[in-house]
CSV table of C-alpha atoms and ligand atoms in Angstrom, one decimal:
chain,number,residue,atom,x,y,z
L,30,UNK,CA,2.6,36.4,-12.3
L,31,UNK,CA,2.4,37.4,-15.6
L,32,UNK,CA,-0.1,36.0,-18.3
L,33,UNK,CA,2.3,33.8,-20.1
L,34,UNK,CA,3.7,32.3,-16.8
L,35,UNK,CA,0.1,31.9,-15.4
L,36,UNK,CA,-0.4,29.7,-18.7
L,37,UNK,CA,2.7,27.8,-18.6
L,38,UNK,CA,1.7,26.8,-15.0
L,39,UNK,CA,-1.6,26.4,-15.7
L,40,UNK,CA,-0.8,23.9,-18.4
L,41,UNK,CA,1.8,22.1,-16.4
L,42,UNK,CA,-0.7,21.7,-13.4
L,43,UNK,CA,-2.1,18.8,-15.7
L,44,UNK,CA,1.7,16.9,-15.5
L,45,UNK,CA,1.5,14.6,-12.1
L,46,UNK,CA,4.4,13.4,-10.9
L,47,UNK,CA,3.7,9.8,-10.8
L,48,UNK,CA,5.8,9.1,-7.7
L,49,UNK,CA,4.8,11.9,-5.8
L,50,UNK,CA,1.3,11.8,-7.1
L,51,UNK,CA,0.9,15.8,-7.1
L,52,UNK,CA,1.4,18.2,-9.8
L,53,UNK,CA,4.5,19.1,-10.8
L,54,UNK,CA,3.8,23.2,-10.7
L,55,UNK,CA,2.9,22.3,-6.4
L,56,UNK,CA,6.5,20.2,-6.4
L,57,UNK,CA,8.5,23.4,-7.8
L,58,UNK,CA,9.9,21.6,-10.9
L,59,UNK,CA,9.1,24.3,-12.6
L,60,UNK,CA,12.6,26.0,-13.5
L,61,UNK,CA,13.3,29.2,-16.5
L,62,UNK,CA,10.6,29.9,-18.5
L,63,UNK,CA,12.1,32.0,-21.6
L,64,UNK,CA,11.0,33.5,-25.1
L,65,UNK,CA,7.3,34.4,-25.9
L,66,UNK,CA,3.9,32.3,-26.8
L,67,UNK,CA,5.9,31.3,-30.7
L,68,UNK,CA,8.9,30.6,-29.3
L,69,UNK,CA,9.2,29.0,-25.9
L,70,UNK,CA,11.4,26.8,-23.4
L,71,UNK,CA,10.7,25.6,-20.3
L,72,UNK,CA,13.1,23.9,-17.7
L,73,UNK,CA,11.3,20.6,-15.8
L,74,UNK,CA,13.2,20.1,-12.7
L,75,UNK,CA,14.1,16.5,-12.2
L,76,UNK,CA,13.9,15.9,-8.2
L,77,UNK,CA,17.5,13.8,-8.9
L,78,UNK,CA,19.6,12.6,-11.7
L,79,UNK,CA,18.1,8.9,-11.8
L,80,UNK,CA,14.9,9.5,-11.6
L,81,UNK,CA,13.0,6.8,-13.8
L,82,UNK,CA,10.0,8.9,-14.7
L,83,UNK,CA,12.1,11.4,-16.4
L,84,UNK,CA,11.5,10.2,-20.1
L,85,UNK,CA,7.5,10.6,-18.4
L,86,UNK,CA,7.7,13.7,-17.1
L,87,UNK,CA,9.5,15.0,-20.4
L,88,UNK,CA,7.1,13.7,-22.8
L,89,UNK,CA,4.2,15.1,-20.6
L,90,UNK,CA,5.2,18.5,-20.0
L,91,UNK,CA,6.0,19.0,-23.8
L,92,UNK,CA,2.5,17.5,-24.1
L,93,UNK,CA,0.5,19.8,-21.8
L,94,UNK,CA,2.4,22.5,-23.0
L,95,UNK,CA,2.0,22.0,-27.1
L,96,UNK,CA,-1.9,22.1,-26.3
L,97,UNK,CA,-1.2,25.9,-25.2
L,98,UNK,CA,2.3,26.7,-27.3
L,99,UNK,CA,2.8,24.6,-30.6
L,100,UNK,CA,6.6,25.2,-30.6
L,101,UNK,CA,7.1,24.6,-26.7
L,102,UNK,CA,10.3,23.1,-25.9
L,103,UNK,CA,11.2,21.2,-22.8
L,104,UNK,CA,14.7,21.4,-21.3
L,105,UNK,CA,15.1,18.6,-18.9
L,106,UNK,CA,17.2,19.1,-15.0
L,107,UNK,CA,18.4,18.7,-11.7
L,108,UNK,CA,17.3,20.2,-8.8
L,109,UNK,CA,20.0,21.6,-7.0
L,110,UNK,CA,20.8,20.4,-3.7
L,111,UNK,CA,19.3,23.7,-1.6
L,112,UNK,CA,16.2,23.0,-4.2
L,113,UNK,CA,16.0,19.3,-3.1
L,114,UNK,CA,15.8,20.4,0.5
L,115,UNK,CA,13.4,23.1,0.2
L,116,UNK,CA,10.9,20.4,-1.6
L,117,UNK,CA,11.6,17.7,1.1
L,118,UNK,CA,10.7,20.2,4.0
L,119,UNK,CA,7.8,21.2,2.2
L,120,UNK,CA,6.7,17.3,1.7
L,121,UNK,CA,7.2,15.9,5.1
L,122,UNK,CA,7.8,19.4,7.3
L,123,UNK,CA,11.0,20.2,9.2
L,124,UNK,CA,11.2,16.8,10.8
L,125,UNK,CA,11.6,13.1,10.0
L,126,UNK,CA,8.4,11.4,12.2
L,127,UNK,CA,5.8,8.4,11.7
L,128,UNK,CA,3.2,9.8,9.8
L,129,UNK,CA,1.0,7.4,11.1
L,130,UNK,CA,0.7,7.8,14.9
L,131,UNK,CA,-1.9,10.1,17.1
L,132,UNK,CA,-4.2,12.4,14.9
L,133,UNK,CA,-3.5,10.7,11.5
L,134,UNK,CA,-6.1,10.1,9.0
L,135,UNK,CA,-5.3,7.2,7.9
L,136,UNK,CA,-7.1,3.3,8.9
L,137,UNK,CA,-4.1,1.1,9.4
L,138,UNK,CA,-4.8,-2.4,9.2
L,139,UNK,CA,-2.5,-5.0,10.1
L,140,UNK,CA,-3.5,-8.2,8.6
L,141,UNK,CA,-2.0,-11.5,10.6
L,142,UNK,CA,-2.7,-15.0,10.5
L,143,UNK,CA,-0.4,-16.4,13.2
L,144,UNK,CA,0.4,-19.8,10.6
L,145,UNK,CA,2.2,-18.4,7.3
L,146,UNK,CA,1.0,-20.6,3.9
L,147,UNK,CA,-2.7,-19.8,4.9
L,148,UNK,CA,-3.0,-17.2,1.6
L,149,UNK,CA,-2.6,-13.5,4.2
L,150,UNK,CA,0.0,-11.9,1.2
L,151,UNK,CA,-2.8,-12.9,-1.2
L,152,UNK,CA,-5.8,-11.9,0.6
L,153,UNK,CA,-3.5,-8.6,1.5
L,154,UNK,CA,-2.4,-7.9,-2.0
L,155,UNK,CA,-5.8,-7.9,-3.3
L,156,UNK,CA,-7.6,-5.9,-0.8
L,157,UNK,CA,-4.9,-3.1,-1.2
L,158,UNK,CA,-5.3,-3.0,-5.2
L,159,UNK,CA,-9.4,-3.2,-4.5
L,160,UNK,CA,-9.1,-0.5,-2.1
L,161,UNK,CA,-7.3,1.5,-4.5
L,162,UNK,CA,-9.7,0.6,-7.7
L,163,UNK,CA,-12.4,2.1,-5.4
L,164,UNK,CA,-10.5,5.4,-5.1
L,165,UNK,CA,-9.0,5.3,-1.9
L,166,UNK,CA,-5.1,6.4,-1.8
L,167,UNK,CA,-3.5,3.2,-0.6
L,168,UNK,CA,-0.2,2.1,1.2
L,169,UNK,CA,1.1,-1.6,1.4
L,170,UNK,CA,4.0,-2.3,4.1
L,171,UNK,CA,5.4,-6.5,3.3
L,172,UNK,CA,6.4,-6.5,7.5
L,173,UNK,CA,6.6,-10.2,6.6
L,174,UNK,CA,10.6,-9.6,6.5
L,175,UNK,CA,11.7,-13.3,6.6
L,176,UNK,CA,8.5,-14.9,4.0
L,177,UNK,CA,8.3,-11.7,1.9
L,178,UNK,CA,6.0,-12.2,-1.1
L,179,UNK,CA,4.1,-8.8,-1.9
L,180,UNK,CA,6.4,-7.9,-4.4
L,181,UNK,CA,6.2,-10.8,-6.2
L,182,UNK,CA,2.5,-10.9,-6.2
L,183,UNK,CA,2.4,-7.2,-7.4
L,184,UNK,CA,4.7,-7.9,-10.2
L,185,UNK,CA,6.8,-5.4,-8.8
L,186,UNK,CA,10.5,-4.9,-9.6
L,187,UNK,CA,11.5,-1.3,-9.0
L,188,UNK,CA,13.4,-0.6,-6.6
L,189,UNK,CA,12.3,2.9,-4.3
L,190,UNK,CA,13.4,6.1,-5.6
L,191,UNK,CA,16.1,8.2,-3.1
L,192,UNK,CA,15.8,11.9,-2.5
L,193,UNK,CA,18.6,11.6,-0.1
L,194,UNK,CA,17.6,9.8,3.2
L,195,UNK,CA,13.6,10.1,2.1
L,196,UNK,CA,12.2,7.3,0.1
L,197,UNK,CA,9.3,7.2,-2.9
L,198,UNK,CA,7.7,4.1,-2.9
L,199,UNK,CA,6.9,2.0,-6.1
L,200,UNK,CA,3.4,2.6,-6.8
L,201,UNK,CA,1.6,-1.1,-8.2
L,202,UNK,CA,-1.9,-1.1,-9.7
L,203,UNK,CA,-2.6,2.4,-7.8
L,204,UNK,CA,-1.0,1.2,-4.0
L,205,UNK,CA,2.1,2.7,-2.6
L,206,UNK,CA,4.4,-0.3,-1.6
L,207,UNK,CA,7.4,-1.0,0.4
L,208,UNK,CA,9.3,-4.0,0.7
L,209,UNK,CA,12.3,-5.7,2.2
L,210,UNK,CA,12.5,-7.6,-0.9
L,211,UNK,CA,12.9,-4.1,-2.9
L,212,UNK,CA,16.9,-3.6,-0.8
L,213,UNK,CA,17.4,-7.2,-1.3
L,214,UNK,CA,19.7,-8.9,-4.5
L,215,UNK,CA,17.7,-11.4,-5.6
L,216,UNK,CA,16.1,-14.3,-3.2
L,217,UNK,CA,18.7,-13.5,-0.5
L,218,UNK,CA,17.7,-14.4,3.5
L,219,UNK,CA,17.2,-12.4,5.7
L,220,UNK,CA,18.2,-13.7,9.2
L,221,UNK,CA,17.9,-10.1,11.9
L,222,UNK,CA,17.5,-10.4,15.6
L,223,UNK,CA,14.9,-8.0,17.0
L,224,UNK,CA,16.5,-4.6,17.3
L,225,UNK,CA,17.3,-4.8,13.3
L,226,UNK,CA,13.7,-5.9,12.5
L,227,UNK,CA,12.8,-2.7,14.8
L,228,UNK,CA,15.1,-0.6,12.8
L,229,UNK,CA,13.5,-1.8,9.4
L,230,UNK,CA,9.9,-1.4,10.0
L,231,UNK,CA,10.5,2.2,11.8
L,232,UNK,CA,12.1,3.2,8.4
L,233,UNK,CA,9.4,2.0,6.3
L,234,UNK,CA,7.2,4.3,8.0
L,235,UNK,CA,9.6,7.7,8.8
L,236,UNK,CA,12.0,7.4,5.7
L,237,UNK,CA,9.6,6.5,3.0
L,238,UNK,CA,7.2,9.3,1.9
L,239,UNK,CA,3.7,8.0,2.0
L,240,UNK,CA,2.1,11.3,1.3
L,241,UNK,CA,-2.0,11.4,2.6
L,242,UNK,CA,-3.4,7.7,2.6
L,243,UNK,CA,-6.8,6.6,3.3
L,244,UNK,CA,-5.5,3.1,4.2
L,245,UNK,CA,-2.6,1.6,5.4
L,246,UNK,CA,-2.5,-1.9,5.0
L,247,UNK,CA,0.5,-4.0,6.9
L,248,UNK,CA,1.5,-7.9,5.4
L,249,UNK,CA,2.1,-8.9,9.3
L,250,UNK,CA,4.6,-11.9,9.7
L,251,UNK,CA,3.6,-15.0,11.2
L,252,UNK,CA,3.8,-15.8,14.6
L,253,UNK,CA,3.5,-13.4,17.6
L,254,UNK,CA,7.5,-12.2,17.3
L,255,UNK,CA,9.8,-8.9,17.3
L,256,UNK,CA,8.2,-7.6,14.2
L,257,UNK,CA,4.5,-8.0,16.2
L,258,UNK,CA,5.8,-5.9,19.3
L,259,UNK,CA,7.2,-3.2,17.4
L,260,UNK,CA,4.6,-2.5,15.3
L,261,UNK,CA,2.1,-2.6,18.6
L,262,UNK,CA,4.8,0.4,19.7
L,263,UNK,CA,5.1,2.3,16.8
L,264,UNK,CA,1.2,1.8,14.9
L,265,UNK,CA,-0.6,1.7,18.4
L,266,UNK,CA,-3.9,2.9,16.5
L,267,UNK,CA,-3.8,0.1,13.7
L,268,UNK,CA,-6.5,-2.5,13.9
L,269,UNK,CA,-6.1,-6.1,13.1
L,270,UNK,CA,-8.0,-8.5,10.5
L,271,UNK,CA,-7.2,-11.9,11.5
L,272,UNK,CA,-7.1,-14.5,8.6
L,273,UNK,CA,-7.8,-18.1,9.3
L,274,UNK,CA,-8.4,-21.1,7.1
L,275,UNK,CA,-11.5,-23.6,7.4
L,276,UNK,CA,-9.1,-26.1,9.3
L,277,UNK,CA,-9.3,-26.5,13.3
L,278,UNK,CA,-4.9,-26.7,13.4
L,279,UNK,CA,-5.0,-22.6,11.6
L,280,UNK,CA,-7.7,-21.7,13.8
L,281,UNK,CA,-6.1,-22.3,17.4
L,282,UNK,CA,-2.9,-20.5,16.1
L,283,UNK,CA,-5.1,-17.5,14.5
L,284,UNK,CA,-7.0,-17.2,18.0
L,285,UNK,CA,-3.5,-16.9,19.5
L,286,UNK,CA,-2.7,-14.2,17.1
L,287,UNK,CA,-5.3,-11.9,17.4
L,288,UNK,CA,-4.9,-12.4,21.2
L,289,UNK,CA,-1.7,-11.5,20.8
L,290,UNK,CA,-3.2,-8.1,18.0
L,291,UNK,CA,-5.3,-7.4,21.1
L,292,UNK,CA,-3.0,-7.3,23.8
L,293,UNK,CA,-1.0,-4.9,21.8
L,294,UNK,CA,-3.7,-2.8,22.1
L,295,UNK,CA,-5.0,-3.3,18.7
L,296,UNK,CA,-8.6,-3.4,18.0
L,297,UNK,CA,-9.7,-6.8,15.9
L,298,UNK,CA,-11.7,-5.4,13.1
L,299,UNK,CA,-13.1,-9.2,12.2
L,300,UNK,CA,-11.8,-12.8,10.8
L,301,UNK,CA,-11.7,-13.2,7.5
L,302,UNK,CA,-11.6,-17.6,6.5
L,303,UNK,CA,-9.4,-18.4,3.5
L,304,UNK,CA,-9.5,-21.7,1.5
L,305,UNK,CA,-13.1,-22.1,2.3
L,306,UNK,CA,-14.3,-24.5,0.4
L,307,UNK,CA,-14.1,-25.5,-3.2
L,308,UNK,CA,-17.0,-25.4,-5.6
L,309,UNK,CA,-17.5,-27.0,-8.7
L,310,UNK,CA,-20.7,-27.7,-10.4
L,311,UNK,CA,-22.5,-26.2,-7.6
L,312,UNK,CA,-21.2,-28.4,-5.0
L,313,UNK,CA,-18.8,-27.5,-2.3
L,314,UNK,CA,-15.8,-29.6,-0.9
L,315,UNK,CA,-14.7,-28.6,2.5
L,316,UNK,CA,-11.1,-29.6,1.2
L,317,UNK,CA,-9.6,-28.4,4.1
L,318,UNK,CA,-12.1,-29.5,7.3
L,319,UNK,CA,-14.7,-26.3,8.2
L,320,UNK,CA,-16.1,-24.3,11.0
L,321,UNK,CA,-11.8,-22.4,11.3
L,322,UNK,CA,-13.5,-19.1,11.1
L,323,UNK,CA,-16.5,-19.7,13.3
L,324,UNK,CA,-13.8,-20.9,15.9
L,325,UNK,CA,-11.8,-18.2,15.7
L,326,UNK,CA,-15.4,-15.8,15.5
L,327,UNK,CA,-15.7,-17.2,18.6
L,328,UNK,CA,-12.8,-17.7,20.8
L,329,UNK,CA,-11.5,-14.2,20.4
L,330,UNK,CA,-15.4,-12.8,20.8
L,331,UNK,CA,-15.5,-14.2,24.0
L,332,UNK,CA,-11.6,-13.4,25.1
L,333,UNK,CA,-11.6,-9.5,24.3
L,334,UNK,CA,-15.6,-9.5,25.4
L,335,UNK,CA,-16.1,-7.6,22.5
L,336,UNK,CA,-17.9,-9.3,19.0
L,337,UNK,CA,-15.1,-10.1,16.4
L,338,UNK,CA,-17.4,-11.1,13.6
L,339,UNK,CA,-16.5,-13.4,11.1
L,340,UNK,CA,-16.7,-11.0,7.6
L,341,UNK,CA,-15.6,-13.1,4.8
L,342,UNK,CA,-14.9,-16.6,3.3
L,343,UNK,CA,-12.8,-17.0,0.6
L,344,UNK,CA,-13.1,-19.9,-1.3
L,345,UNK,CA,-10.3,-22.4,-3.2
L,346,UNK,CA,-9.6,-20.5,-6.3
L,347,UNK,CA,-7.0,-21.6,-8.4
L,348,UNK,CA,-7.0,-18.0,-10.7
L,349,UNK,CA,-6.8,-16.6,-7.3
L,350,UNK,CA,-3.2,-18.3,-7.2
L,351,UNK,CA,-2.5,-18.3,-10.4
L,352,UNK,CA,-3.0,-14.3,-10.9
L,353,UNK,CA,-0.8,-14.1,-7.8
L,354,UNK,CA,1.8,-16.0,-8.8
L,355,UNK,CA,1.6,-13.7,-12.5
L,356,UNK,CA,1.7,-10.6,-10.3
L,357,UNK,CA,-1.4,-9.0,-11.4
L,358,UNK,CA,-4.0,-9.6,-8.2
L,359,UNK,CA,-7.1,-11.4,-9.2
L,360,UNK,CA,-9.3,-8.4,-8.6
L,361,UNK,CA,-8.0,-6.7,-11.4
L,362,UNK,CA,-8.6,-9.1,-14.1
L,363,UNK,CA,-11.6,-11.3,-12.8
L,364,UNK,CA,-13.8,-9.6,-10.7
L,365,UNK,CA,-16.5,-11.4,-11.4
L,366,UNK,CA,-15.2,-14.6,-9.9
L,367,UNK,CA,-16.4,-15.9,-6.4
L,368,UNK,CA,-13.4,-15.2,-4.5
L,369,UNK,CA,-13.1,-12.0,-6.2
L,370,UNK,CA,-16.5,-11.5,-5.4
L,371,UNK,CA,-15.5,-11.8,-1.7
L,372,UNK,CA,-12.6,-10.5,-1.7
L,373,UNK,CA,-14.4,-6.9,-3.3
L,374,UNK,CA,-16.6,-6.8,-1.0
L,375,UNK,CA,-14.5,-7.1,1.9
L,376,UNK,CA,-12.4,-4.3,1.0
L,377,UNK,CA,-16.5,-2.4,0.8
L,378,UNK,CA,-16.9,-3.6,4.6
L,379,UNK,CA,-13.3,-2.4,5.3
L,380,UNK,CA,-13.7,1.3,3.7
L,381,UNK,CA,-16.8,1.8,6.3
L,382,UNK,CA,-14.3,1.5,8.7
L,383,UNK,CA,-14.1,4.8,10.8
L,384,UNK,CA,-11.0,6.1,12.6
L,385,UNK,CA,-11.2,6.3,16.5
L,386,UNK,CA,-11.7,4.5,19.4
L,387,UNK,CA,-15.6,5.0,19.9
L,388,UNK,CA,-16.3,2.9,16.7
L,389,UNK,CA,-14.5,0.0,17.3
L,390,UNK,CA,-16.4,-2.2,15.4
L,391,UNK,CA,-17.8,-3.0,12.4
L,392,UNK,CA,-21.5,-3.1,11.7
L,393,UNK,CA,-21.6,-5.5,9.2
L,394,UNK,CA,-20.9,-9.7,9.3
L,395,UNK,CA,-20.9,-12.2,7.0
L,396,UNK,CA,-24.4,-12.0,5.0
L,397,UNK,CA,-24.1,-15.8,3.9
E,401,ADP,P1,0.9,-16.5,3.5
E,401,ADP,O1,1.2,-15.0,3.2
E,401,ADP,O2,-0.1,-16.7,4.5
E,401,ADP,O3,2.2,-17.2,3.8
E,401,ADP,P2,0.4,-16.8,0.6
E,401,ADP,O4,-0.5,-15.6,0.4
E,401,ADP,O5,1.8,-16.6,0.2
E,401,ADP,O6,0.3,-17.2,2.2
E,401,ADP,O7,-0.4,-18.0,0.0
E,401,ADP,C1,0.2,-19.3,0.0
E,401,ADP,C2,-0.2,-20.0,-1.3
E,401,ADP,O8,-1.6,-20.3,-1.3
E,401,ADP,C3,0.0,-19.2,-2.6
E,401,ADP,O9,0.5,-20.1,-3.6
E,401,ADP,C4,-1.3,-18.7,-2.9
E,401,ADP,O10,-1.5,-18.4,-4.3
E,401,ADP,C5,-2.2,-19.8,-2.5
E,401,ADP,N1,-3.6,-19.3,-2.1
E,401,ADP,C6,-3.9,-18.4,-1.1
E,401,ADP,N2,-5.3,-18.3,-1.0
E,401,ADP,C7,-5.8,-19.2,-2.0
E,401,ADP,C8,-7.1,-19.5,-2.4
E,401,ADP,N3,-8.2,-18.9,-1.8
E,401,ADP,N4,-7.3,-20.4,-3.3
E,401,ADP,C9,-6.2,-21.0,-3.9
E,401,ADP,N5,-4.9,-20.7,-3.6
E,401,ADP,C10,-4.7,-19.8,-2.6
């Protein structure tokens, strides 16, 4: 490479495609180079035509490269179809597969609740974006196709970015998400029998590019249903968190579905109680009855004969709701808040997880 290509790469090393999350001189956007260090131009390779970080990746490269070349100019185009290829075989390898089965690197949790309404987008949402504050490279799936809400929660309205039959997620507050919402016109139904539901949760994980995650994190649906089973078949190393609330009625149906986690083979990580309590002046109201996440501690302790601790309580927060409902999770804004508070350090518990069947548990409970 000659010196003034070495510098224009070198420069353009410092552009990250915000999609892809790599540099754009490892994603070969890099097109002509022409003229000399005074007068220089410099083709950015979009990956296609509707790309929406192109204004981005325009004012960027011209950035990077003025640091280096004052009178750097950008020309801005398309990869050609052959290119578009080359770059999707060199991001996901000759052939379409789950990313996430035997030998991946990444902890997939599936969070379930059995009873929907008992806060598991919430609690979900949050733990993604605190997993992702702490550094870790973070994935969301919303498998909850009928009662999806991440989107919402995440303030997210992109839709995902095509490269032919390969996907780019929208990327919220540092996680990687994907949602049925994101193919649907506005607050349309969906109403699929199983081999659809099947279909739709296989494509989230072969047709959308999640690059290398740390975490997977997966919105389960309630109930013990179609979307369960298939993501038993195709996520077979996933473990389960399984979210309760204080009162006895969420409890029995949580206990059914972490049996239901466990018999798919899943290991239960631990319960995690939400809508605790609710404390003001220093007193707390069981508002909604107590001892849900003991029971459920409990019941599925005994039942897989392994201990499924009980690792967090979350309490009644209403800026918990109210930062959902605004789509920026609560974590971001008030960490300082008790459930935040929880909620944080939850997502601590869950990043000592290990990968692997030997460490199926988690050394740490509830230190309350
Ligand atoms: P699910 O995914 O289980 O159906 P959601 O996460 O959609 O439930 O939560 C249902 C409602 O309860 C939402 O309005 C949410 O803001 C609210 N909520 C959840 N957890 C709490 C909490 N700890 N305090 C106050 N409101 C909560």
């Amino acid at each position: 490479m000659d010196e003034l290509v070495e510098a224009v790469y070198s420069a353009l090393s410092n552009v990250i495609d915000p999609e892809l999350r790599l540099p754009i001189t490892e994603l070969d956007m890099v097109g002509e180079i022409t003229g000399n260090g005074d007068e220089l131009s410099v083709e950015i390779k979009l990956t296609v035509s509707h790309c929406p970080q192109s204004k981005y990746l325009e004012q960027e490269s011209l950035k990077q490269l003025r640091e280096v070349f004052p009178n750097a100019t950008v020309i801005m185009k398309v990869m050609s179809k052959a290119e578009l290829d080359e770059l999707k075989l060199k991001l996901r390898g000759p052939k379409k597969q789950n990313p996430f089965g035997q030998g991946s690197s990444t902890r997939v949790i599936l969070v379930g609740s059995g009873k929907g309404g008992v806060g598991k987008s919430t609690i979900t949402a949050n733990l993604a974006v605190s997993l992702a504050q702490s550094g870790y490279q973070v994935g969301l799936i919303d498998a909850d196709i009928f009662g999806f809400s991440i989107t919402q929660q995440l303030g997210i309205t992109d839709r995902p970015t095509r490269l032919d039959d390969m996907m780019l997620p929208p990327i919220a507050f540092g996680v990687k998400v994907i949602s049925i919402g994101m193919f649907l016109a506005g607050n349309e139904p969906v109403s699929w029998r199983g081999p659809m539901l099947h279909k739709a949760i296989e494509q989230f994980l072969t047709d959308v590019y999640w690059g290398s995650l740390d975490f997977l994190l997966i919105d389960m649906p309630p109930g013990t249903g179609d979307v369960a089973i298939s993501i038993g078949q195709l996520l077979p190393n996933a473990k389960a968190l399984v979210l309760t609330t204080a009162a006895k009625a969420a409890a029995l149906v949580s206990v059914r579905s972490g049996l239901a986690a466990s018999k798919a083979g899943h290991e239960l990580i631990g319960v995690v109680e939400n809508l605790s309590w609710l404390e003001t002046n220093g007193s707390k109201e069981n508002l909604f009855g107590s001892g849900g996440g003991n029971q459920v501690s409990k019941e599925l302790s005994v039942a897989t004969g392994k201990e499924v601790s009980l690792l967090a309580q979350i309490p009644v927060s209403r800026q918990l709701s109210a930062s959902s409902d605004a789509g920026r999770p609560m974590v971001l804004d008030f960490p300082e808040e008790p459930a935040a508070r929880v909620i944080n350090s939850l997502a601590e518990k869950l990043s000592q997880l290990k990968l692997g069947k030997e460490s199926l548990t988690l050394n740490v409970k509830l230190s309350t």
